[in-house]
Amino acid sequence: MLKVLSAMKNNFRQYGMLLALASAMILFQVLTNGVLLRPMNMTNLILQNSYILILAVGMLLCTLTGNIDLSVGSVVAFVGAISATLMVDMHMPAFYAMILALVVGGLIGASQGFWIAYVKVPAFIVTLAGMLVFRGLALVVLQGQSKGPFPQMFQSLSSGFIADPFHGEMHILTILIGLIGSIALVIGEFRKRRKMMKYKFDVLPLWAILIKLVFLVAVINAFTLVFAAYKGIPNILVLLFVLIVAYNFITTRTIPGRHIYALGGNAKAAKLSGIKTERVMFWIYTNMGIMAALAGMVFAARLNVATPKAGQNFELDAIAACYVGGASVTGGIGTIIGAIIGGLFMGVLNNGMSIMGVGIDWQQTIKGLVLLAAVAFDLYSKSRNR
């Protein structure tokens, strides 16, 4: 029992946010008379928040360095405008237009990363300028008007679902994916435990592992059954899964990931230890530009039109997702999984309050208070550990 309590204490940020997300879902499930967890609403919850979750993955790397990116909402609008111009006006095939849009996003991120990393202009100022510049350029490209519709292939990026070869009343392939994922989770957990025991690390008791696995397997299969009862797994959820796995691997298992945490923990010490901090910072913002471009295409595909007002306040939602998900305002602390949980928590708040008919004014107020409480908790916990 002591080992279990110790593990929960050491991972309080992640467990606490997970419990907060579960509590919010149960609360709104009751308050909305069961509407929140209906298959169609759960699918819409993912579709409506997918672009914020993509931005949160990129933003987490920025927050790990103790910085933020205020330009991502404007980049979303600008890349959406570029995509519309290429596909609607110039009739470029969707695949090539998407590649070109990602390149544009990368160049935008690289240009901002150059000023931040090598000229040493504060990230807040560079990205604030970027917010104004790219919002203006989106207006210029679209000439103040909306542009669409997009080709079907592009629309499927955001509104498509994986095909089911079994053609049953429920989406059988989705159920099979849930079962395969559950088996992979169980095998992975036991392999990890065996490896830790081999190197004499402390591990949780077997009963605690089994309780944890039963809970996680139940959650995975409950959600896949919910999706299977509607149209199955959305394409965008597959894309999100790939991004989460890839970025979680990069940040936790690779040398560049360790360099990012080291830079956020103590920039001077990181530089003295041989880490090329300028290069790390440059690539973080280049990556943020690419992620903003991807989010811009997903948002434009969902609306099936590019508008100059697209992406408004997206930067605030992405930043809030990271901090609510456990990232530290001073840098060096935070995880990709935490940012995703934080984004989902804010999405459940939005969705639940909308179903209940709470006005946008009170929604903004409550979300602001949640963000303030998350940051205050971070600062309080740090002060106790000093």
CSV table of C-alpha atoms in Angstrom, one decimal:
chain,number,residue,atom,x,y,z
A,1,MET,CA,0.0,0.0,0.0
A,2,LEU,CA,2.9,2.4,0.8
A,3,LYS,CA,4.3,1.8,-2.7
A,4,VAL,CA,0.9,2.6,-4.2
A,5,LEU,CA,0.6,5.8,-2.2
A,6,SER,CA,4.2,6.8,-3.0
A,7,ALA,CA,3.6,6.2,-6.8
A,8,MET,CA,0.4,8.3,-6.6
A,9,LYS,CA,2.2,11.1,-4.8
A,10,ASN,CA,5.1,11.1,-7.3
A,11,ASN,CA,2.6,11.3,-10.2
A,12,PHE,CA,0.1,13.5,-8.6
A,13,ARG,CA,0.0,16.0,-11.5
A,14,GLN,CA,-1.0,13.3,-14.0
A,15,TYR,CA,-3.3,11.3,-11.8
A,16,GLY,CA,-5.0,14.5,-10.4
A,17,MET,CA,-5.7,15.8,-13.9
A,18,LEU,CA,-7.1,12.4,-15.0
A,19,LEU,CA,-9.3,12.3,-12.0
A,20,ALA,CA,-10.5,15.9,-12.7
A,21,LEU,CA,-11.3,14.9,-16.3
A,22,ALA,CA,-13.3,11.8,-15.1
A,23,SER,CA,-15.1,13.8,-12.5
A,24,ALA,CA,-16.0,16.5,-15.0
A,25,MET,CA,-17.4,13.9,-17.4
A,26,ILE,CA,-19.5,12.2,-14.7
A,27,LEU,CA,-20.7,15.6,-13.5
A,28,PHE,CA,-21.9,16.8,-16.9
A,29,GLN,CA,-23.2,13.3,-17.7
A,30,VAL,CA,-25.6,13.8,-14.8
A,31,LEU,CA,-26.3,17.5,-15.3
A,32,THR,CA,-27.1,16.9,-19.0
A,33,ASN,CA,-29.3,13.9,-18.4
A,34,GLY,CA,-27.0,11.6,-20.2
A,35,VAL,CA,-26.4,13.7,-23.3
A,36,LEU,CA,-22.7,14.2,-22.8
A,37,LEU,CA,-21.7,10.5,-23.4
A,38,ARG,CA,-24.1,9.8,-26.2
A,39,PRO,CA,-22.2,8.4,-29.3
A,40,MET,CA,-22.9,11.4,-31.5
A,41,ASN,CA,-21.9,13.9,-28.9
A,42,MET,CA,-18.7,12.1,-28.0
A,43,THR,CA,-17.7,12.1,-31.7
A,44,ASN,CA,-18.5,15.8,-32.0
A,45,LEU,CA,-16.5,16.4,-28.8
A,46,ILE,CA,-13.4,15.0,-30.5
A,47,LEU,CA,-14.1,16.7,-33.9
A,48,GLN,CA,-14.7,20.1,-32.2
A,49,ASN,CA,-11.5,20.0,-30.2
A,50,SER,CA,-9.1,18.2,-32.5
A,51,TYR,CA,-7.4,21.3,-33.8
A,52,ILE,CA,-6.9,22.6,-30.2
A,53,LEU,CA,-5.4,19.2,-29.2
A,54,ILE,CA,-3.0,19.4,-32.2
A,55,LEU,CA,-2.0,22.9,-31.2
A,56,ALA,CA,-1.6,21.8,-27.6
A,57,VAL,CA,0.9,19.1,-28.6
A,58,GLY,CA,3.2,21.7,-30.3
A,59,MET,CA,2.5,24.3,-27.6
A,60,LEU,CA,3.6,21.9,-24.9
A,61,LEU,CA,7.2,22.0,-26.3
A,62,CYS,CA,7.1,25.8,-26.1
A,63,THR,CA,5.8,25.8,-22.5
A,64,LEU,CA,8.6,23.4,-21.5
A,65,THR,CA,11.1,26.1,-22.4
A,66,GLY,CA,9.1,28.6,-20.2
A,67,ASN,CA,7.7,30.4,-23.3
A,68,ILE,CA,4.4,30.4,-25.3
A,69,ASP,CA,3.4,31.1,-28.9
A,70,LEU,CA,0.7,33.7,-29.4
A,71,SER,CA,0.7,33.5,-33.2
A,72,VAL,CA,-0.8,30.1,-33.7
A,73,GLY,CA,-4.4,31.3,-34.1
A,74,SER,CA,-3.4,33.7,-36.8
A,75,VAL,CA,-1.2,31.0,-38.5
A,76,VAL,CA,-4.2,28.7,-38.5
A,77,ALA,CA,-6.2,31.4,-40.4
A,78,PHE,CA,-3.3,32.2,-42.8
A,79,VAL,CA,-2.6,28.5,-43.7
A,80,GLY,CA,-6.3,27.9,-44.2
A,81,ALA,CA,-6.3,30.8,-46.6
A,82,ILE,CA,-3.3,29.4,-48.4
A,83,SER,CA,-4.9,26.0,-48.6
A,84,ALA,CA,-8.1,27.5,-50.1
A,85,THR,CA,-6.2,29.5,-52.7
A,86,LEU,CA,-4.2,26.4,-53.8
A,87,MET,CA,-7.2,24.0,-54.0
A,88,VAL,CA,-10.2,26.3,-54.8
A,89,ASP,CA,-8.6,29.0,-57.0
A,90,MET,CA,-5.6,27.1,-58.5
A,91,HIS,CA,-7.2,23.6,-58.5
A,92,MET,CA,-4.1,22.0,-57.1
A,93,PRO,CA,-4.6,18.3,-56.0
A,94,ALA,CA,-5.4,18.2,-52.2
A,95,PHE,CA,-2.4,16.0,-51.4
A,96,TYR,CA,0.2,18.4,-52.9
A,97,ALA,CA,-1.7,21.4,-51.4
A,98,MET,CA,-1.5,19.9,-47.9
A,99,ILE,CA,2.2,19.2,-48.3
A,100,LEU,CA,2.8,22.8,-49.4
A,101,ALA,CA,0.7,24.2,-46.6
A,102,LEU,CA,2.8,22.2,-44.1
A,103,VAL,CA,6.0,23.7,-45.7
A,104,VAL,CA,4.5,27.2,-45.3
A,105,GLY,CA,3.8,26.5,-41.7
A,106,GLY,CA,7.3,25.3,-41.1
A,107,LEU,CA,8.8,28.4,-42.8
A,108,ILE,CA,6.6,30.6,-40.6
A,109,GLY,CA,7.8,28.7,-37.5
A,110,ALA,CA,11.4,28.9,-38.6
A,111,SER,CA,11.2,32.6,-39.2
A,112,GLN,CA,9.9,33.2,-35.7
A,113,GLY,CA,12.3,30.7,-34.2
A,114,PHE,CA,15.2,32.6,-35.8
A,115,TRP,CA,14.3,35.8,-34.0
A,116,ILE,CA,13.7,34.1,-30.7
A,117,ALA,CA,16.7,31.7,-30.7
A,118,TYR,CA,19.5,33.7,-32.5
A,119,VAL,CA,18.5,37.4,-32.2
A,120,LYS,CA,17.2,36.8,-28.6
A,121,VAL,CA,14.0,38.8,-29.0
A,122,PRO,CA,11.6,37.5,-26.3
A,123,ALA,CA,9.2,34.8,-27.6
A,124,PHE,CA,6.3,36.8,-26.3
A,125,ILE,CA,7.1,39.8,-28.5
A,126,VAL,CA,8.0,37.8,-31.6
A,127,THR,CA,4.8,35.7,-31.5
A,128,LEU,CA,2.7,38.8,-30.6
A,129,ALA,CA,4.0,40.4,-33.8
A,130,GLY,CA,3.4,37.1,-35.7
A,131,MET,CA,-0.2,37.2,-34.4
A,132,LEU,CA,-0.8,40.6,-36.0
A,133,VAL,CA,1.2,39.9,-39.2
A,134,PHE,CA,-0.4,36.6,-40.1
A,135,ARG,CA,-3.9,37.7,-39.2
A,136,GLY,CA,-3.3,40.6,-41.6
A,137,LEU,CA,-1.9,38.3,-44.3
A,138,ALA,CA,-4.9,36.0,-44.0
A,139,LEU,CA,-7.2,39.1,-44.7
A,140,VAL,CA,-5.0,40.0,-47.7
A,141,VAL,CA,-5.0,36.5,-49.2
A,142,LEU,CA,-8.8,36.0,-48.7
A,143,GLN,CA,-9.5,39.7,-49.5
A,144,GLY,CA,-11.8,39.7,-46.4
A,145,GLN,CA,-14.0,37.0,-47.8
A,146,SER,CA,-14.6,33.3,-47.1
A,147,LYS,CA,-13.4,30.8,-49.7
A,148,GLY,CA,-14.6,27.2,-50.3
A,149,PRO,CA,-15.8,24.5,-50.7
A,150,PHE,CA,-12.8,22.1,-50.5
A,151,PRO,CA,-12.3,18.8,-52.4
A,152,GLN,CA,-13.7,15.7,-50.7
A,153,MET,CA,-10.3,14.3,-49.9
A,154,PHE,CA,-9.4,17.4,-47.9
A,155,GLN,CA,-12.8,17.4,-46.1
A,156,SER,CA,-12.3,13.8,-45.0
A,157,LEU,CA,-9.2,14.9,-43.0
A,158,SER,CA,-11.6,16.4,-40.4
A,159,SER,CA,-15.0,14.9,-41.0
A,160,GLY,CA,-14.2,11.3,-42.3
A,161,PHE,CA,-14.3,8.0,-40.5
A,162,ILE,CA,-12.3,4.8,-40.9
A,163,ALA,CA,-14.1,2.4,-43.1
A,164,ASP,CA,-15.6,-0.8,-41.7
A,165,PRO,CA,-15.1,-3.9,-43.9
A,166,PHE,CA,-17.6,-5.9,-41.8
A,167,HIS,CA,-20.7,-3.7,-42.4
A,168,GLY,CA,-22.5,-4.7,-39.2
A,169,GLU,CA,-25.1,-2.7,-37.2
A,170,MET,CA,-22.2,-1.5,-35.1
A,171,HIS,CA,-18.7,-0.5,-36.3
A,172,ILE,CA,-17.0,-3.8,-35.8
A,173,LEU,CA,-13.5,-2.6,-36.8
A,174,THR,CA,-13.7,0.0,-34.0
A,175,ILE,CA,-14.5,-2.7,-31.4
A,176,LEU,CA,-11.6,-4.8,-32.7
A,177,ILE,CA,-9.2,-1.9,-32.4
A,178,GLY,CA,-10.3,-1.4,-28.8
A,179,LEU,CA,-9.7,-5.0,-28.0
A,180,ILE,CA,-6.3,-5.0,-29.8
A,181,GLY,CA,-5.3,-1.8,-27.9
A,182,SER,CA,-6.3,-3.4,-24.6
A,183,ILE,CA,-4.2,-6.5,-25.3
A,184,ALA,CA,-1.2,-4.3,-26.3
A,185,LEU,CA,-1.7,-2.2,-23.1
A,186,VAL,CA,-1.7,-5.3,-20.9
A,187,ILE,CA,1.4,-6.8,-22.6
A,188,GLY,CA,3.2,-3.5,-22.5
A,189,GLU,CA,2.5,-3.0,-18.8
A,190,PHE,CA,3.8,-6.5,-17.8
A,191,ARG,CA,6.9,-6.1,-20.0
A,192,LYS,CA,7.7,-2.8,-18.4
A,193,ARG,CA,7.2,-4.3,-14.9
A,194,ARG,CA,9.5,-7.2,-15.7
A,195,LYS,CA,12.2,-4.9,-17.1
A,196,MET,CA,12.0,-2.7,-14.0
A,197,MET,CA,12.3,-5.8,-11.7
A,198,LYS,CA,15.3,-7.0,-13.7
A,199,TYR,CA,17.2,-3.8,-13.0
A,200,LYS,CA,16.1,-3.8,-9.3
A,201,PHE,CA,13.7,-0.8,-9.5
A,202,ASP,CA,10.8,-0.5,-7.1
A,203,VAL,CA,7.5,-1.7,-8.8
A,204,LEU,CA,3.9,-1.6,-7.8
A,205,PRO,CA,2.4,-4.8,-6.2
A,206,LEU,CA,0.7,-7.1,-8.7
A,207,TRP,CA,-2.8,-6.4,-7.3
A,208,ALA,CA,-2.3,-2.7,-7.9
A,209,ILE,CA,-1.2,-3.3,-11.5
A,210,LEU,CA,-4.2,-5.5,-12.1
A,211,ILE,CA,-6.6,-2.9,-10.7
A,212,LYS,CA,-5.0,-0.2,-12.9
A,213,LEU,CA,-5.2,-2.4,-16.0
A,214,VAL,CA,-8.8,-3.4,-15.4
A,215,PHE,CA,-9.8,0.3,-15.1
A,216,LEU,CA,-7.8,1.3,-18.2
A,217,VAL,CA,-9.1,-1.6,-20.3
A,218,ALA,CA,-12.7,-0.8,-19.2
A,219,VAL,CA,-12.3,2.8,-20.2
A,220,ILE,CA,-10.7,2.0,-23.6
A,221,ASN,CA,-13.4,-0.5,-24.5
A,222,ALA,CA,-16.2,1.7,-23.2
A,223,PHE,CA,-15.1,4.6,-25.4
A,224,THR,CA,-14.6,2.3,-28.5
A,225,LEU,CA,-18.1,0.9,-27.9
A,226,VAL,CA,-19.5,4.5,-27.8
A,227,PHE,CA,-17.7,5.4,-31.1
A,228,ALA,CA,-18.8,2.0,-32.6
A,229,ALA,CA,-22.4,2.8,-31.9
A,230,TYR,CA,-22.2,5.9,-34.2
A,231,LYS,CA,-19.9,5.9,-37.2
A,232,GLY,CA,-16.7,4.4,-35.8
A,233,ILE,CA,-13.4,6.1,-35.1
A,234,PRO,CA,-13.0,9.5,-36.9
A,235,ASN,CA,-9.9,9.9,-39.1
A,236,ILE,CA,-8.8,12.9,-37.0
A,237,LEU,CA,-8.6,10.6,-33.9
A,238,VAL,CA,-6.2,8.3,-35.8
A,239,LEU,CA,-4.1,11.3,-36.7
A,240,LEU,CA,-4.2,12.5,-33.0
A,241,PHE,CA,-3.2,9.1,-31.8
A,242,VAL,CA,-0.2,9.0,-34.1
A,243,LEU,CA,0.9,12.5,-33.0
A,244,ILE,CA,0.5,11.7,-29.3
A,245,VAL,CA,2.5,8.5,-29.6
A,246,ALA,CA,5.3,10.1,-31.7
A,247,TYR,CA,5.7,13.3,-29.5
A,248,ASN,CA,5.4,11.3,-26.3
A,249,PHE,CA,8.2,9.1,-27.5
A,250,ILE,CA,10.3,12.1,-28.6
A,251,THR,CA,9.9,13.9,-25.3
A,252,THR,CA,10.4,10.9,-23.0
A,253,ARG,CA,12.8,8.6,-24.9
A,254,THR,CA,15.1,10.6,-27.1
A,255,ILE,CA,18.1,12.9,-26.6
A,256,PRO,CA,16.4,16.0,-28.2
A,257,GLY,CA,13.5,15.5,-25.8
A,258,ARG,CA,15.9,15.5,-22.8
A,259,HIS,CA,17.5,18.7,-24.2
A,260,ILE,CA,14.1,20.4,-24.3
A,261,TYR,CA,13.5,19.6,-20.6
A,262,ALA,CA,17.0,20.6,-19.7
A,263,LEU,CA,16.6,23.9,-21.5
A,264,GLY,CA,13.3,24.6,-19.7
A,265,GLY,CA,14.8,23.5,-16.3
A,266,ASN,CA,17.9,25.7,-16.4
A,267,ALA,CA,18.9,27.3,-19.7
A,268,LYS,CA,22.3,28.4,-18.5
A,269,ALA,CA,23.2,25.0,-17.1
A,270,ALA,CA,22.0,23.3,-20.2
A,271,LYS,CA,24.2,25.6,-22.4
A,272,LEU,CA,27.2,25.0,-20.2
A,273,SER,CA,26.7,21.2,-20.4
A,274,GLY,CA,27.0,21.4,-24.2
A,275,ILE,CA,23.4,21.5,-25.3
A,276,LYS,CA,23.0,23.8,-28.3
A,277,THR,CA,20.1,25.8,-26.8
A,278,GLU,CA,19.7,28.1,-29.7
A,279,ARG,CA,19.2,25.2,-32.1
A,280,VAL,CA,16.7,23.5,-29.7
A,281,MET,CA,14.7,26.7,-29.4
A,282,PHE,CA,14.7,27.2,-33.2
A,283,TRP,CA,13.4,23.7,-33.9
A,284,ILE,CA,10.7,24.0,-31.2
A,285,TYR,CA,9.2,27.0,-32.9
A,286,THR,CA,9.6,25.5,-36.4
A,287,ASN,CA,7.7,22.5,-35.1
A,288,MET,CA,5.0,24.8,-33.7
A,289,GLY,CA,4.6,26.4,-37.1
A,290,ILE,CA,4.1,23.0,-38.7
A,291,MET,CA,1.5,22.0,-36.0
A,292,ALA,CA,-0.3,25.3,-36.5
A,293,ALA,CA,-0.4,24.6,-40.2
A,294,LEU,CA,-1.9,21.1,-39.6
A,295,ALA,CA,-4.4,22.5,-37.2
A,296,GLY,CA,-5.3,25.2,-39.8
A,297,MET,CA,-6.0,22.6,-42.4
A,298,VAL,CA,-8.1,20.5,-40.0
A,299,PHE,CA,-10.2,23.5,-39.0
A,300,ALA,CA,-10.7,24.6,-42.6
A,301,ALA,CA,-11.6,21.1,-43.6
A,302,ARG,CA,-14.2,20.9,-40.8
A,303,LEU,CA,-15.8,24.1,-41.8
A,304,ASN,CA,-15.3,23.3,-45.5
A,305,VAL,CA,-14.4,26.9,-46.0
A,306,ALA,CA,-11.5,29.2,-45.1
A,307,THR,CA,-12.3,32.5,-43.3
A,308,PRO,CA,-10.2,35.4,-42.2
A,309,LYS,CA,-11.6,35.1,-38.7
A,310,ALA,CA,-10.6,31.4,-38.3
A,311,GLY,CA,-8.4,30.5,-35.3
A,312,GLN,CA,-9.5,33.4,-33.1
A,313,ASN,CA,-8.5,32.6,-29.4
A,314,PHE,CA,-7.1,29.2,-30.5
A,315,GLU,CA,-3.7,30.2,-29.0
A,316,LEU,CA,-5.4,30.9,-25.6
A,317,ASP,CA,-7.1,27.5,-25.7
A,318,ALA,CA,-3.9,25.7,-26.5
A,319,ILE,CA,-1.9,27.5,-23.8
A,320,ALA,CA,-4.7,26.8,-21.3
A,321,ALA,CA,-4.7,23.1,-22.3
A,322,CYS,CA,-1.0,22.8,-21.5
A,323,TYR,CA,-1.2,24.6,-18.1
A,324,VAL,CA,-4.4,22.9,-17.0
A,325,GLY,CA,-2.7,19.6,-18.0
A,326,GLY,CA,0.1,20.1,-15.6
A,327,ALA,CA,2.8,22.1,-17.5
A,328,SER,CA,4.7,24.6,-15.3
A,329,VAL,CA,4.7,28.3,-16.1
A,330,THR,CA,8.4,28.4,-15.4
A,331,GLY,CA,9.2,25.6,-17.8
A,332,GLY,CA,10.8,22.2,-17.5
A,333,ILE,CA,7.7,20.3,-16.3
A,334,GLY,CA,4.9,18.9,-18.4
A,335,THR,CA,3.9,16.0,-20.6
A,336,ILE,CA,2.2,15.4,-24.0
A,337,ILE,CA,-0.4,13.2,-22.3
A,338,GLY,CA,-1.0,15.9,-19.7
A,339,ALA,CA,-1.6,18.5,-22.4
A,340,ILE,CA,-4.1,16.2,-24.2
A,341,ILE,CA,-5.9,15.6,-20.9
A,342,GLY,CA,-6.0,19.3,-20.2
A,343,GLY,CA,-7.4,20.0,-23.7
A,344,LEU,CA,-10.0,17.3,-23.3
A,345,PHE,CA,-10.9,18.7,-19.8
A,346,MET,CA,-11.5,22.2,-21.3
A,347,GLY,CA,-13.4,20.6,-24.2
A,348,VAL,CA,-15.7,18.7,-21.8
A,349,LEU,CA,-16.3,22.0,-19.9
A,350,ASN,CA,-17.2,23.8,-23.2
A,351,ASN,CA,-19.4,21.0,-24.4
A,352,GLY,CA,-21.1,20.3,-21.1
A,353,MET,CA,-21.9,23.9,-20.5
A,354,SER,CA,-23.1,24.4,-24.1
A,355,ILE,CA,-25.6,21.5,-23.7
A,356,MET,CA,-26.8,23.0,-20.4
A,357,GLY,CA,-27.4,26.3,-22.2
A,358,VAL,CA,-24.8,28.2,-20.2
A,359,GLY,CA,-24.0,31.5,-22.0
A,360,ILE,CA,-20.6,32.1,-23.6
A,361,ASP,CA,-20.0,34.9,-21.0
A,362,TRP,CA,-20.2,32.5,-18.1
A,363,GLN,CA,-18.3,29.8,-20.1
A,364,GLN,CA,-15.4,32.2,-20.5
A,365,THR,CA,-15.5,33.2,-16.9
A,366,ILE,CA,-15.4,29.6,-15.6
A,367,LYS,CA,-12.6,28.6,-18.0
A,368,GLY,CA,-10.6,31.6,-16.9
A,369,LEU,CA,-11.0,30.6,-13.2
A,370,VAL,CA,-10.0,27.0,-14.1
A,371,LEU,CA,-6.8,28.2,-15.7
A,372,LEU,CA,-6.0,30.5,-12.8
A,373,ALA,CA,-6.5,27.7,-10.3
A,374,ALA,CA,-4.2,25.4,-12.4
A,375,VAL,CA,-1.4,27.9,-12.5
A,376,ALA,CA,-1.9,28.8,-8.8
A,377,PHE,CA,-1.7,25.1,-7.9
A,378,ASP,CA,1.5,24.8,-9.9
A,379,LEU,CA,3.2,27.8,-8.1
A,380,TYR,CA,1.9,26.6,-4.7
A,381,SER,CA,3.3,23.1,-5.2
A,382,LYS,CA,6.6,24.4,-6.3
A,383,SER,CA,6.9,26.7,-3.3
A,384,ARG,CA,6.2,23.7,-1.0
A,385,ASN,CA,9.0,21.7,-2.6
A,386,ARG,CA,11.6,24.4,-2.1
